[in-house]
CSV table of C-alpha atoms in Angstrom, one decimal:
chain,number,residue,atom,x,y,z
M,53,MET,CA,-10.5,16.5,-16.9
M,54,THR,CA,-10.8,13.0,-15.8
M,55,ASN,CA,-12.7,12.8,-12.0
M,56,TYR,CA,-10.4,10.3,-9.5
M,57,HIS,CA,-10.7,10.3,-6.1
M,58,PHE,CA,-9.8,7.8,-3.2
M,59,ARG,CA,-12.2,6.3,-0.8
M,60,LYS,CA,-12.9,3.6,1.4
M,61,ALA,CA,-13.7,0.0,-0.4
M,62,GLU,CA,-17.6,-1.0,-0.1
M,63,ILE,CA,-18.3,-5.3,0.7
M,64,SER,CA,-19.9,-4.9,-2.7
M,65,GLU,CA,-16.3,-4.1,-4.4
M,66,THR,CA,-15.0,-7.2,-3.3
M,67,SER,CA,-14.4,-9.0,-6.3
M,68,ARG,CA,-13.3,-6.3,-8.5
M,69,ILE,CA,-10.4,-5.5,-6.1
M,70,TRP,CA,-9.6,-9.3,-6.0
M,71,THR,CA,-9.6,-9.1,-9.9
M,72,ILE,CA,-6.9,-5.9,-9.4
M,73,LEU,CA,-4.8,-8.0,-7.1
M,74,GLN,CA,-4.4,-11.1,-9.1
M,75,GLN,CA,-3.5,-9.2,-12.0
M,76,ALA,CA,-0.7,-7.9,-9.3
M,77,ILE,CA,0.5,-11.4,-8.0
M,78,LEU,CA,0.7,-12.5,-11.5
M,79,ARG,CA,2.7,-9.5,-12.0
M,80,ARG,CA,5.3,-9.8,-9.2
M,81,LYS,CA,5.6,-13.6,-10.4
M,82,GLU,CA,6.3,-12.2,-14.3
M,83,ASP,CA,8.7,-10.3,-12.8
M,84,GLY,CA,10.3,-13.2,-11.1
M,85,SER,CA,9.6,-11.6,-7.3
M,86,ASN,CA,9.0,-13.9,-4.1
M,87,GLN,CA,6.0,-11.2,-3.3
M,88,TRP,CA,2.5,-12.5,-2.9
M,89,GLN,CA,3.2,-16.1,-4.4
M,90,ASP,CA,2.6,-17.5,-0.9
M,91,GLY,CA,-1.6,-17.6,-1.1
M,92,TYR,CA,-1.0,-14.4,0.8
M,93,PRO,CA,-3.3,-11.7,0.4
M,94,ASN,CA,-6.5,-13.4,-0.7
M,95,PRO,CA,-10.2,-12.4,-1.1
M,96,GLU,CA,-10.3,-13.1,3.3
M,97,VAL,CA,-8.4,-11.0,3.6
M,98,VAL,CA,-9.3,-7.7,1.2
M,99,GLN,CA,-13.0,-8.8,3.1
M,100,LYS,CA,-11.4,-8.0,6.6
M,101,ASP,CA,-9.4,-4.9,5.3
M,102,ILE,CA,-13.1,-3.4,3.5
M,103,GLU,CA,-15.0,-4.2,7.6
M,104,LYS,CA,-12.1,-3.3,9.4
M,105,GLY,CA,-12.9,0.2,7.3
M,106,GLU,CA,-9.1,-0.3,6.7
M,107,GLY,CA,-9.5,-0.9,2.7
M,108,TYR,CA,-9.2,2.2,-0.3
M,109,VAL,CA,-10.1,2.4,-3.4
M,110,LEU,CA,-8.8,4.5,-6.4
M,111,VAL,CA,-12.0,5.7,-8.8
M,112,GLU,CA,-11.6,7.1,-12.0
M,113,GLY,CA,-15.6,7.9,-12.5
M,114,LYS,CA,-17.1,5.0,-11.2
M,115,SER,CA,-13.8,2.8,-11.7
M,116,ILE,CA,-12.2,0.8,-9.5
M,117,ILE,CA,-8.5,1.6,-10.5
M,118,GLY,CA,-6.3,0.8,-7.2
M,119,TYR,CA,-6.7,-0.8,-4.2
M,120,CYS,CA,-4.7,-0.8,-1.0
M,121,ALA,CA,-5.3,-1.0,3.2
M,122,VAL,CA,-4.9,2.3,4.9
M,123,LEU,CA,-4.1,1.8,8.7
M,124,VAL,CA,-2.9,3.8,11.4
M,125,ASN,CA,-0.7,2.5,14.6
M,126,ASP,CA,-1.2,-0.9,13.6
M,127,GLU,CA,1.8,-3.3,11.9
M,128,PRO,CA,3.2,-4.8,15.3
M,129,GLU,CA,5.7,-6.1,12.8
M,130,TYR,CA,7.8,-2.3,12.7
M,131,GLU,CA,8.4,-2.9,16.0
M,132,LYS,CA,11.0,-5.5,15.2
M,133,ILE,CA,12.6,-3.3,12.8
M,134,GLU,CA,16.4,-4.4,12.0
M,135,GLY,CA,17.4,-0.6,11.8
M,136,LYS,CA,15.7,2.5,12.8
M,137,TRP,CA,12.4,4.7,11.7
M,138,LEU,CA,13.1,8.2,11.6
M,139,THR,CA,10.0,8.4,13.7
M,140,ASN,CA,8.5,7.3,16.7
M,141,ASP,CA,5.0,8.8,16.9
M,142,ASP,CA,2.2,7.3,15.9
M,143,PHE,CA,2.2,7.1,11.6
M,144,VAL,CA,-0.3,5.7,8.8
M,145,VAL,CA,0.9,2.2,7.4
M,146,PHE,CA,-0.4,1.2,3.8
M,147,HIS,CA,-0.2,-2.6,2.5
M,148,ARG,CA,-1.3,-4.3,-0.9
M,149,VAL,CA,-0.8,-1.7,-3.3
M,150,ALA,CA,-2.1,-3.0,-6.1
M,151,ILE,CA,-3.1,-0.7,-9.5
M,152,ALA,CA,-5.2,-2.3,-12.6
M,153,GLU,CA,-3.5,-3.3,-15.2
M,154,LYS,CA,-4.5,-1.3,-18.0
M,155,TYR,CA,-3.6,1.7,-16.0
M,156,LEU,CA,-0.1,0.1,-15.1
M,157,GLY,CA,3.0,2.8,-15.8
M,158,LYS,CA,0.9,6.1,-15.2
M,159,GLY,CA,1.7,7.6,-11.9
M,160,PHE,CA,-1.7,6.0,-10.6
M,161,ALA,CA,0.1,4.2,-7.2
M,162,LYS,CA,2.1,7.1,-6.5
M,163,MET,CA,-1.7,9.2,-7.0
M,164,MET,CA,-2.6,6.7,-4.7
M,165,ILE,CA,0.9,7.5,-2.5
M,166,LYS,CA,-0.3,10.9,-2.2
M,167,TYR,CA,-3.6,10.1,-0.9
M,168,ILE,CA,-2.5,8.2,1.7
M,169,GLU,CA,0.0,11.2,2.5
M,170,ASP,CA,-3.3,13.6,2.7
M,171,PHE,CA,-5.1,11.2,4.5
M,172,ALA,CA,-2.3,11.2,7.3
M,173,LEU,CA,-2.1,14.7,7.5
M,174,LYS,CA,-5.5,15.1,7.7
M,175,ASN,CA,-5.6,12.8,10.6
M,176,ASN,CA,-2.9,15.1,12.3
M,177,ILE,CA,-0.4,12.2,11.9
M,178,VAL,CA,3.9,13.5,9.9
M,179,SER,CA,5.0,9.6,9.6
M,180,VAL,CA,4.1,6.8,6.6
M,181,LYS,CA,6.2,4.1,7.1
M,182,ALA,CA,5.9,1.1,4.3
M,183,ASP,CA,7.6,-2.3,2.8
M,184,THR,CA,8.2,-4.2,-0.2
M,185,ASN,CA,10.2,-7.2,-1.4
M,186,TYR,CA,14.0,-6.6,-1.6
M,187,ASP,CA,13.2,-7.6,-5.1
M,188,ASN,CA,9.7,-5.7,-6.3
M,189,ILE,CA,11.7,-3.3,-8.2
M,190,ALA,CA,8.6,-1.5,-9.7
M,191,MET,CA,7.6,-1.1,-5.5
M,192,LEU,CA,11.4,0.5,-4.3
M,193,LYS,CA,11.3,3.2,-7.1
M,194,ILE,CA,7.9,4.2,-6.0
M,195,PHE,CA,9.0,4.5,-2.9
M,196,GLU,CA,12.3,6.6,-4.0
M,197,LYS,CA,10.9,8.9,-6.3
M,198,SER,CA,8.0,9.5,-3.9
M,199,GLY,CA,10.9,11.1,-0.8
M,200,TYR,CA,10.9,7.6,1.2
M,201,THR,CA,13.8,7.1,3.5
M,202,LEU,CA,15.2,3.2,4.0
M,203,CYS,CA,14.9,2.6,7.3
M,204,GLY,CA,15.4,-1.3,7.5
M,205,GLU,CA,14.2,-4.3,7.7
M,206,VAL,CA,11.2,-5.9,8.3
M,207,HIS,CA,9.7,-9.9,8.2
M,208,PHE,CA,6.4,-11.0,7.3
M,209,ARG,CA,5.5,-14.6,6.4
M,210,GLY,CA,9.3,-15.3,6.8
M,211,SER,CA,10.7,-13.1,4.1
M,212,PRO,CA,12.8,-10.2,4.5
M,213,ARG,CA,11.6,-6.8,3.9
M,214,LYS,CA,12.4,-3.2,2.6
M,215,ALA,CA,10.5,-0.9,5.7
M,216,TYR,CA,10.7,2.3,4.6
M,217,GLU,CA,9.1,5.8,6.4
M,218,LYS,CA,8.9,9.1,5.3
M,219,VAL,CA,8.0,12.2,7.8
M,220,LEU,CA,5.3,15.0,5.7
M,221,PRO,CA,5.9,18.7,6.6
M,222,LYS,CA,3.1,19.6,9.2
M,223,ALA,CA,0.2,21.1,7.6
M,224,LEU,CA,0.8,25.1,7.5
């Protein structure tokens, strides 16, 4: 049985994480998406995520196979939603989801989102919010399959993005 876990990233892992993100940036471009084609994210963004304790990795054994940033109540753009969130309480938000090239199409992004949902519940938070470009078909499908509700539109760096929320069942 392969051992997967989700943990905070370490500064020493920045270059491996950046390699995974570069693959994702190229995939977005090849898919015809405008997402991540403007110099963001970049190595400095990853380093700041990790320094703030917000960078997380999905690990198989000792290999990093995925990356994302996980924040609590920290997305100012979400206050300006064109639409309406399902809740107005504490929330977990995730950004910069990327899976290593050779692990694509095997459900690892969904696995990472499940770990993020578990993180929310462990912190007594039942709302998880996220957004993506209108043309990021892979992520839109993941949100749909993972039970996220389209709540409206938010804007980042001048681009409209679909904003999603999932209200988690409270832990027993």
